[in-house]
mmCIF file of C-alpha atoms in Angstrom:
data_model
loop_
_atom_site.group_PDB
_atom_site.id
_atom_site.type_symbol
_atom_site.label_atom_id
_atom_site.label_comp_id
_atom_site.label_asym_id
_atom_site.label_seq_id
_atom_site.Cartn_x
_atom_site.Cartn_y
_atom_site.Cartn_z
ATOM 1 C CA MET C 1441 -22.545 218.131 108.816
ATOM 2 C CA ARG C 1442 -23.211 219.719 105.440
ATOM 3 C CA LYS C 1443 -19.485 220.304 104.942
ATOM 4 C CA SER C 1444 -18.732 216.646 105.677
ATOM 5 C CA SER C 1445 -21.419 215.520 103.258
ATOM 6 C CA LEU C 1446 -20.040 217.793 100.554
ATOM 7 C CA LEU C 1447 -16.507 216.443 101.023
ATOM 8 C CA LEU C 1448 -17.696 212.835 100.860
ATOM 9 C CA SER C 1449 -19.706 213.532 97.734
ATOM 10 C CA LEU C 1450 -16.555 214.874 96.103
ATOM 11 C CA VAL C 1451 -14.261 212.046 97.196
ATOM 12 C CA LEU C 1452 -16.326 208.847 97.085
ATOM 13 C CA PRO C 1453 -17.364 208.883 93.409
ATOM 14 C CA PHE C 1454 -13.690 208.690 92.448
ATOM 15 C CA ALA C 1455 -12.428 206.373 95.186
ATOM 16 C CA SER C 1456 -12.793 203.180 93.165
ATOM 17 C CA PHE C 1457 -11.219 204.422 89.925
ATOM 18 C CA ALA C 1458 -7.516 204.614 89.107
ATOM 19 C CA ALA C 1459 -6.620 208.279 88.904
ATOM 20 C CA PRO C 1460 -3.727 209.522 86.738
ATOM 21 C CA GLU C 1461 -0.443 210.003 88.543
ATOM 22 C CA ARG C 1462 -0.134 213.329 90.279
ATOM 23 C CA VAL C 1463 3.027 214.968 88.924
ATOM 24 C CA PHE C 1464 4.580 218.406 89.069
ATOM 25 C CA SER C 1465 7.312 218.874 86.481
ATOM 26 C CA ARG C 1466 9.336 221.699 84.994
ATOM 27 C CA ASP C 1467 12.095 221.874 82.412
ATOM 28 C CA VAL C 1468 14.273 224.258 84.430
ATOM 29 C CA ALA C 1469 14.784 223.810 88.163
ATOM 30 C CA GLY C 1470 14.733 226.684 90.632
ATOM 31 C CA ILE C 1471 18.155 228.286 91.038
ATOM 32 C CA CYS C 1472 17.677 229.235 94.705
ATOM 33 C CA TRP C 1473 15.870 227.731 97.679
ATOM 34 C CA GLN C 1474 13.012 230.229 97.369
ATOM 35 C CA ASP C 1475 12.157 228.630 94.017
ATOM 36 C CA GLY C 1476 12.900 225.095 95.182
ATOM 37 C CA ILE C 1477 10.673 222.054 95.591
ATOM 38 C CA PHE C 1478 9.585 221.014 99.084
ATOM 39 C CA LEU C 1479 9.588 217.491 100.473
ATOM 40 C CA GLY C 1480 9.042 216.361 104.044
ATOM 41 C CA ASP C 1481 7.907 213.701 106.479
ATOM 42 C CA GLY C 1482 6.470 215.796 109.295
ATOM 43 C CA ALA C 1483 9.816 215.932 111.106
ATOM 44 C CA ASN C 1484 12.251 216.834 108.318
ATOM 45 C CA GLY C 1485 11.707 219.557 105.751
ATOM 46 C CA VAL C 1486 13.785 219.665 102.566
ATOM 47 C CA VAL C 1487 13.912 222.292 99.827
ATOM 48 C CA ALA C 1488 15.677 221.172 96.643
ATOM 49 C CA SER C 1489 17.103 223.602 94.090
ATOM 50 C CA ALA C 1490 19.878 223.770 91.485
ATOM 51 C CA PRO C 1491 21.977 226.957 91.638
ATOM 52 C CA MET C 1492 24.911 225.245 89.824
ATOM 53 C CA GLY C 1493 24.899 221.630 90.835
ATOM 54 C CA LEU C 1494 22.187 220.458 93.245
ATOM 55 C CA GLU C 1495 21.420 221.737 96.736
ATOM 56 C CA TRP C 1496 19.104 220.589 99.506
ATOM 57 C CA VAL C 1497 18.318 222.892 102.431
ATOM 58 C CA LEU C 1498 17.645 220.620 105.419
ATOM 59 C CA ASN C 1499 15.538 221.582 108.414
ATOM 60 C CA ARG C 1500 13.872 219.891 111.373
ATOM 61 C CA ASN C 1501 10.680 220.735 113.204
ATOM 62 C CA SER C 1502 12.393 220.796 116.625
ATOM 63 C CA LEU C 1503 15.104 223.202 115.447
ATOM 64 C CA PHE C 1504 14.324 226.730 116.596
ATOM 65 C CA TYR C 1505 16.195 229.055 118.894
ATOM 66 C CA SER C 1506 15.823 232.152 121.058
ATOM 67 C CA LEU C 1507 17.239 234.611 118.526
ATOM 68 C CA THR C 1508 14.295 233.832 116.275
ATOM 69 C CA ASN C 1509 11.591 234.015 118.896
ATOM 70 C CA GLU C 1510 10.927 233.430 122.544
ATOM 71 C CA VAL C 1511 11.315 229.678 122.853
ATOM 72 C CA ARG C 1512 8.546 227.862 124.653
ATOM 73 C CA HIS C 1513 8.479 224.142 124.009
ATOM 74 C CA VAL C 1514 5.081 222.656 124.845
ATOM 75 C CA THR C 1515 3.556 219.239 124.435
ATOM 76 C CA HIS C 1516 0.951 218.439 121.802
ATOM 77 C CA ALA C 1517 -1.658 218.019 124.557
ATOM 78 C CA GLU C 1518 -0.991 221.508 125.886
ATOM 79 C CA PHE C 1519 -1.108 222.949 122.382
ATOM 80 C CA THR C 1520 -4.502 221.337 121.780
ATOM 81 C CA ARG C 1521 -5.807 222.608 125.103
ATOM 82 C CA LEU C 1522 -4.760 226.183 124.282
ATOM 83 C CA VAL C 1523 -6.501 226.022 120.917
ATOM 84 C CA LYS C 1524 -9.730 224.726 122.465
ATOM 85 C CA GLU C 1525 -9.734 227.275 125.286
ATOM 86 C CA LYS C 1526 -9.268 230.173 122.895
ATOM 87 C CA GLY C 1527 -12.470 229.358 121.070
ATOM 88 C CA TYR C 1528 -11.378 230.612 117.652
ATOM 89 C CA ARG C 1529 -8.654 229.555 115.292
ATOM 90 C CA ASP C 1530 -5.458 231.371 114.469
ATOM 91 C CA SER C 1531 -1.790 230.864 115.259
ATOM 92 C CA LEU C 1532 -1.286 234.003 117.371
ATOM 93 C CA PHE C 1533 -2.232 232.679 120.783
ATOM 94 C CA MET C 1534 1.011 231.599 122.432
ATOM 95 C CA GLY C 1535 2.383 235.046 123.175
ATOM 96 C CA PRO C 1536 2.777 238.593 121.850
ATOM 97 C CA LEU C 1537 6.098 237.718 120.196
ATOM 98 C CA GLU C 1538 4.243 235.725 117.558
ATOM 99 C CA GLY C 1539 2.910 238.928 116.017
ATOM 100 C CA ARG C 1540 3.704 239.488 112.378
ATOM 101 C CA ASP C 1541 5.702 242.672 113.044
ATOM 102 C CA ASP C 1542 8.367 241.062 115.250
ATOM 103 C CA PRO C 1543 11.672 241.563 113.365
ATOM 104 C CA ARG C 1544 13.169 238.495 115.013
ATOM 105 C CA LEU C 1545 10.906 236.310 112.907
ATOM 106 C CA LEU C 1546 13.119 237.220 109.932
ATOM 107 C CA LYS C 1547 16.165 235.629 111.581
ATOM 108 C CA THR C 1548 15.581 231.980 110.917
ATOM 109 C CA ILE C 1549 17.956 229.066 110.826
ATOM 110 C CA SER C 1550 18.116 225.867 108.819
ATOM 111 C CA ALA C 1551 20.055 222.849 109.991
ATOM 112 C CA ALA C 1552 22.324 222.320 106.993
ATOM 113 C CA VAL C 1553 22.795 222.584 103.255
ATOM 114 C CA LEU C 1554 23.768 219.469 101.305
ATOM 115 C CA LYS C 1555 25.461 220.222 97.989
ATOM 116 C CA LEU C 1556 26.195 217.884 95.094
ATOM 117 C CA ARG C 1557 28.324 218.506 92.045
ATOM 118 C CA PHE C 1558 30.080 216.191 89.588
ATOM 119 C CA TRP C 1559 33.798 216.150 88.961
ATOM 120 C CA GLY C 1560 35.043 214.796 85.674
ATOM 121 C CA GLY C 1561 38.720 215.726 85.951
ATOM 122 C CA VAL C 1562 40.905 218.815 85.628
ATOM 123 C CA ASP C 1563 41.491 220.298 82.214
ATOM 124 C CA TRP C 1564 41.601 223.678 80.500
ATOM 125 C CA GLY C 1565 37.877 223.818 79.965
ATOM 126 C CA ALA C 1566 35.764 225.996 82.242
ATOM 127 C CA PRO C 1567 32.916 224.174 84.024
ATOM 128 C CA SER C 1568 29.409 224.749 82.709
ATOM 129 C CA ALA C 1569 26.183 224.668 84.651
ATOM 130 C CA PRO C 1570 24.050 221.696 83.592
ATOM 131 C CA VAL C 1571 20.436 222.066 82.577
ATOM 132 C CA VAL C 1572 18.370 220.617 85.417
ATOM 133 C CA SER C 1573 14.788 219.448 84.933
ATOM 134 C CA GLU C 1574 12.549 218.235 87.750
ATOM 135 C CA ARG C 1575 9.732 215.766 88.185
ATOM 136 C CA LEU C 1576 7.940 215.585 91.534
ATOM 137 C CA SER C 1577 5.598 212.623 91.959
ATOM 138 C CA LEU C 1578 2.929 213.521 94.488
ATOM 139 C CA ASP C 1579 1.715 209.914 94.447
ATOM 140 C CA ARG C 1580 5.085 208.517 95.507
ATOM 141 C CA GLY C 1581 6.440 211.513 97.408
ATOM 142 C CA GLU C 1582 9.693 211.564 95.475
ATOM 143 C CA LEU C 1583 11.602 214.084 93.403
ATOM 144 C CA VAL C 1584 13.714 213.219 90.358
ATOM 145 C CA GLN C 1585 16.134 215.862 89.068
ATOM 146 C CA ARG C 1586 17.873 215.264 85.753
ATOM 147 C CA LEU C 1587 21.157 217.028 84.969
ATOM 148 C CA ARG C 1588 22.280 217.292 81.337
ATOM 149 C CA ALA C 1589 25.342 219.051 79.920
ATOM 150 C CA GLY C 1590 27.525 217.787 77.076
ATOM 151 C CA GLU C 1591 28.486 214.220 78.017
ATOM 152 C CA MET C 1592 26.599 214.438 81.331
ATOM 153 C CA ASP C 1593 23.199 212.805 81.760
ATOM 154 C CA ILE C 1594 22.503 212.061 85.425
ATOM 155 C CA SER C 1595 19.298 211.538 87.413
ATOM 156 C CA VAL C 1596 19.151 212.214 91.148
ATOM 157 C CA THR C 1597 16.176 210.941 93.186
ATOM 158 C CA THR C 1598 15.270 212.324 96.625
ATOM 159 C CA VAL C 1599 12.890 210.817 99.177
ATOM 160 C CA VAL C 1600 12.127 211.618 102.826
ATOM 161 C CA PRO C 1601 10.706 208.324 104.139
ATOM 162 C CA ARG C 1602 8.455 208.993 107.110
ATOM 163 C CA GLU C 1603 9.222 205.860 109.100
ATOM 164 C CA ARG C 1604 13.010 206.241 108.769
ATOM 165 C CA ASP C 1605 13.370 209.934 109.702
ATOM 166 C CA VAL C 1606 16.181 210.658 107.214
ATOM 167 C CA VAL C 1607 16.698 212.302 103.832
ATOM 168 C CA ALA C 1608 17.819 209.839 101.142
ATOM 169 C CA VAL C 1609 19.414 210.582 97.751
ATOM 170 C CA ARG C 1610 20.318 208.227 94.884
ATOM 171 C CA ILE C 1611 22.421 209.026 91.788
ATOM 172 C CA GLU C 1612 21.936 207.203 88.478
ATOM 173 C CA SER C 1613 24.291 207.986 85.583
ATOM 174 C CA ARG C 1614 23.850 207.225 81.910
ATOM 175 C CA ASP C 1615 27.212 206.209 80.457
ATOM 176 C CA LEU C 1616 28.034 208.678 77.711
ATOM 177 C CA GLY C 1617 31.735 207.906 77.585
ATOM 178 C CA ARG C 1618 32.937 209.949 80.555
ATOM 179 C CA ARG C 1619 32.685 209.257 84.271
ATOM 180 C CA HIS C 1620 31.467 212.113 86.458
ATOM 181 C CA THR C 1621 32.445 211.500 90.072
ATOM 182 C CA PRO C 1622 29.887 212.851 92.567
ATOM 183 C CA VAL C 1623 31.197 215.300 95.160
ATOM 184 C CA PHE C 1624 29.054 215.886 98.266
ATOM 185 C CA ASP C 1625 29.524 218.885 100.535
ATOM 186 C CA LEU C 1626 27.706 219.255 103.883
ATOM 187 C CA VAL C 1627 27.722 222.809 105.276
ATOM 188 C CA ARG C 1628 25.895 224.877 107.838
ATOM 189 C CA PRO C 1629 24.020 227.874 106.396
ATOM 190 C CA GLU C 1630 25.821 231.179 106.859
ATOM 191 C CA ASN C 1631 24.806 232.863 110.105
ATOM 192 C CA GLY C 1632 26.984 235.542 111.681
ATOM 193 C CA LEU C 1633 25.161 235.202 114.996
ATOM 194 C CA LEU C 1634 26.424 231.651 115.571
ATOM 195 C CA ASP C 1635 29.853 230.260 116.360
ATOM 196 C CA ALA C 1636 31.374 227.777 113.929
ATOM 197 C CA PRO C 1637 30.149 224.205 114.340
ATOM 198 C CA ALA C 1638 32.261 221.359 115.689
ATOM 199 C CA ARG C 1639 32.968 219.303 112.582
ATOM 200 C CA THR C 1640 34.320 215.793 112.151
ATOM 201 C CA ALA C 1641 36.198 214.710 109.057
ATOM 202 C CA ARG C 1642 34.534 212.146 106.821
ATOM 203 C CA THR C 1643 35.448 208.687 108.110
ATOM 204 C CA ASP C 1644 33.952 205.420 106.886
ATOM 205 C CA GLY C 1645 31.892 207.482 104.475
ATOM 206 C CA VAL C 1646 30.279 209.477 107.325
ATOM 207 C CA GLU C 1647 30.617 213.208 107.970
ATOM 208 C CA THR C 1648 29.069 215.020 110.946
ATOM 209 C CA PHE C 1649 28.905 218.375 112.649
ATOM 210 C CA VAL C 1650 27.423 219.627 115.915
ATOM 211 C CA GLN C 1651 26.058 223.164 116.306
ATOM 212 C CA MET C 1652 25.484 225.008 119.580
ATOM 213 C CA LEU C 1653 22.501 227.359 119.661
ATOM 214 C CA PRO C 1654 21.601 230.159 122.095
ATOM 215 C CA GLY C 1655 19.722 228.865 125.100
ATOM 216 C CA GLY C 1656 21.780 225.702 125.480
ATOM 217 C CA VAL C 1657 20.214 223.761 122.610
ATOM 218 C CA THR C 1658 22.442 221.748 120.279
ATOM 219 C CA TYR C 1659 21.777 219.891 117.064
ATOM 220 C CA ALA C 1660 23.782 217.452 114.983
ATOM 221 C CA VAL C 1661 23.789 216.537 111.297
ATOM 222 C CA ALA C 1662 25.221 213.311 109.881
ATOM 223 C CA LEU C 1663 25.808 212.415 106.233
ATOM 224 C CA ALA C 1664 26.498 208.765 105.314
ATOM 225 C CA ILE C 1665 27.622 207.975 101.748
ATOM 226 C CA SER C 1666 27.621 204.531 100.159
ATOM 227 C CA GLU C 1667 30.897 202.955 99.107
ATOM 228 C CA ASP C 1668 30.230 203.529 95.404
ATOM 229 C CA ARG C 1669 29.084 207.116 96.161
ATOM 230 C CA SER C 1670 25.756 206.566 94.411
ATOM 231 C CA GLU C 1671 23.646 206.935 97.582
ATOM 232 C CA ALA C 1672 23.667 209.433 100.444
ATOM 233 C CA PHE C 1673 21.653 209.628 103.652
ATOM 234 C CA ALA C 1674 21.368 212.692 105.901
ATOM 235 C CA ALA C 1675 19.930 212.822 109.412
ATOM 236 C CA VAL C 1676 19.304 215.746 111.793
ATOM 237 C CA ARG C 1677 18.739 215.400 115.526
ATOM 238 C CA THR C 1678 18.408 218.014 118.287
ATOM 239 C CA SER C 1679 18.932 217.982 122.047
ATOM 240 C CA ARG C 1680 15.174 218.455 122.428
ATOM 241 C CA GLU C 1681 14.780 214.890 121.184
ATOM 242 C CA THR C 1682 17.769 213.078 122.631
ATOM 243 C CA ALA C 1683 20.596 213.579 125.119
ATOM 244 C CA ASP C 1684 23.180 212.782 122.419
ATOM 245 C CA PRO C 1685 22.125 214.315 119.080
ATOM 246 C CA LEU C 1686 25.419 213.381 117.396
ATOM 247 C CA ALA C 1687 25.148 209.681 118.203
ATOM 248 C CA ALA C 1688 21.467 209.620 117.215
ATOM 249 C CA ALA C 1689 22.047 211.382 113.892
ATOM 250 C CA ARG C 1690 25.008 209.191 113.024
ATOM 251 C CA LYS C 1691 23.123 206.000 113.875
ATOM 252 C CA ALA C 1692 20.094 207.019 111.782
ATOM 253 C CA ALA C 1693 22.211 207.889 108.736
ATOM 254 C CA CYS C 1694 24.334 204.724 108.965
ATOM 255 C CA THR C 1695 21.324 202.445 109.478
ATOM 256 C CA ALA C 1696 19.641 203.952 106.427
ATOM 257 C CA ARG C 1697 22.820 203.417 104.398
ATOM 258 C CA THR C 1698 22.965 199.765 105.473
ATOM 259 C CA ASP C 1699 19.352 199.203 104.425
ATOM 260 C CA GLY C 1700 19.944 200.973 101.110
ATOM 261 C CA PHE C 1701 18.027 203.518 99.075
ATOM 262 C CA ALA C 1702 15.712 201.006 97.374
ATOM 263 C CA ALA C 1703 14.243 199.828 100.688
ATOM 264 C CA LEU C 1704 13.624 203.388 101.857
ATOM 265 C CA GLN C 1705 12.108 204.304 98.495
ATOM 266 C CA ARG C 1706 9.651 201.404 98.688
ATOM 267 C CA ALA C 1707 8.622 202.293 102.241
ATOM 268 C CA ASN C 1708 8.144 205.928 101.272
ATOM 269 C CA ALA C 1709 6.039 205.040 98.202
ATOM 270 C CA ALA C 1710 3.900 202.694 100.305
ATOM 271 C CA TRP C 1711 3.158 205.433 102.844
ATOM 272 C CA TRP C 1712 2.120 207.908 100.147
ATOM 273 C CA THR C 1713 0.018 205.307 98.350
ATOM 274 C CA ASP C 1714 -1.858 204.656 101.577
ATOM 275 C CA PHE C 1715 -2.247 208.399 102.146
ATOM 276 C CA TRP C 1716 -3.898 208.994 98.778
ATOM 277 C CA GLN C 1717 -6.092 205.906 99.022
ATOM 278 C CA THR C 1718 -7.370 207.068 102.412
ATOM 279 C CA GLY C 1719 -8.894 210.166 100.813
ATOM 280 C CA GLY C 1720 -8.363 212.971 98.361
ATOM 281 C CA ARG C 1721 -9.192 211.051 95.187
ATOM 282 C CA ALA C 1722 -11.386 213.878 93.946
ATOM 283 C CA GLU C 1723 -10.707 214.887 90.336
ATOM 284 C CA TRP C 1724 -11.846 218.171 88.770
ATOM 285 C CA THR C 1725 -11.052 217.506 85.126
ATOM 286 C CA SER C 1726 -13.044 220.540 83.987
ATOM 287 C CA GLU C 1727 -11.230 222.843 86.446
ATOM 288 C CA PRO C 1728 -7.488 222.108 86.100
ATOM 289 C CA GLU C 1729 -6.419 224.960 88.380
ATOM 290 C CA VAL C 1730 -8.689 223.762 91.187
ATOM 291 C CA ASP C 1731 -7.556 220.187 90.604
ATOM 292 C CA ARG C 1732 -3.877 221.156 90.764
ATOM 293 C CA ALA C 1733 -4.348 223.308 93.883
ATOM 294 C CA TRP C 1734 -6.265 220.538 95.679
ATOM 295 C CA LYS C 1735 -3.564 217.943 95.064
ATOM 296 C CA HIS C 1736 -0.648 220.204 95.913
ATOM 297 C CA ALA C 1737 -2.353 221.416 99.079
ATOM 298 C CA LEU C 1738 -2.909 217.878 100.344
ATOM 299 C CA PHE C 1739 0.670 216.902 99.451
ATOM 300 C CA ALA C 1740 2.109 219.932 101.244
ATOM 301 C CA LEU C 1741 0.011 219.316 104.357
ATOM 302 C CA ALA C 1742 1.040 215.667 104.531
ATOM 303 C CA ALA C 1743 4.692 216.556 103.988
ATOM 304 C CA GLN C 1744 4.668 219.141 106.789
ATOM 305 C CA PHE C 1745 2.650 217.499 109.546
ATOM 306 C CA SER C 1746 2.996 214.377 111.624
ATOM 307 C CA GLU C 1747 3.379 213.811 115.348
ATOM 308 C CA ALA C 1748 5.395 217.005 115.558
ATOM 309 C CA PRO C 1749 6.422 218.931 118.660
ATOM 310 C CA MET C 1750 4.886 222.396 118.957
#
């Protein structure tokens, strides 16, 4: 009861005042996924980085396989029951293989990597890596990456709208006298333990692949690109969710493309606005490190959790 009272005393005094926008920004983006920025909707997890162009590592909460750990798919109700019966709280209660020393935990898999670069033509000049800055709005749940190099000045916005279950990207170019054509590449992360995926060529602006995993699980990834190549929508589905992951992924990506990025961006911003208005309006202006940690922690929790399978 005292903890609840303390939390309310921190939140309520600030609930009726407009707080400054929560933003994380940096002049130089991470050059690998370990230094990337995380976005998510509780089902999809995305890590954005800029090793040369831009890259997004895509994952899904239902994507795990027996080479990583002993797979036991349980319902949320069973998970809750196990937690309550144990009587104390930690994550190591579903079996001895969840111990920290299990080497199989190091063998993880992500669903796909989406890459984006810009092609301006073939000439004698060697390509140069653009300077990429980043601005993550915690209020809106969206990331804007700006690429600048010579005549290039391009902004790329990424959102993961919770109600649509896809990853959406929009490209906006500033005309500096030279057109830079976007080139998307959808690949599966390197993994010598897996056979090559079954890939379909890009038709009607849609590219897909299906990957078989040990234990009989499959997953599919679909990438739908708008006709003017300024918007892209990626969807991941697994056989734990649907009998036909390929059809489900393709439908989700194509439906999102039909609706357009702006509609998904508005829906995503509305969800995050509601999230912050529900709670978390505490501001520690005299303790900037505490203030920053509080906001990032709430953002990360919201981006990772939803009605997820366990």
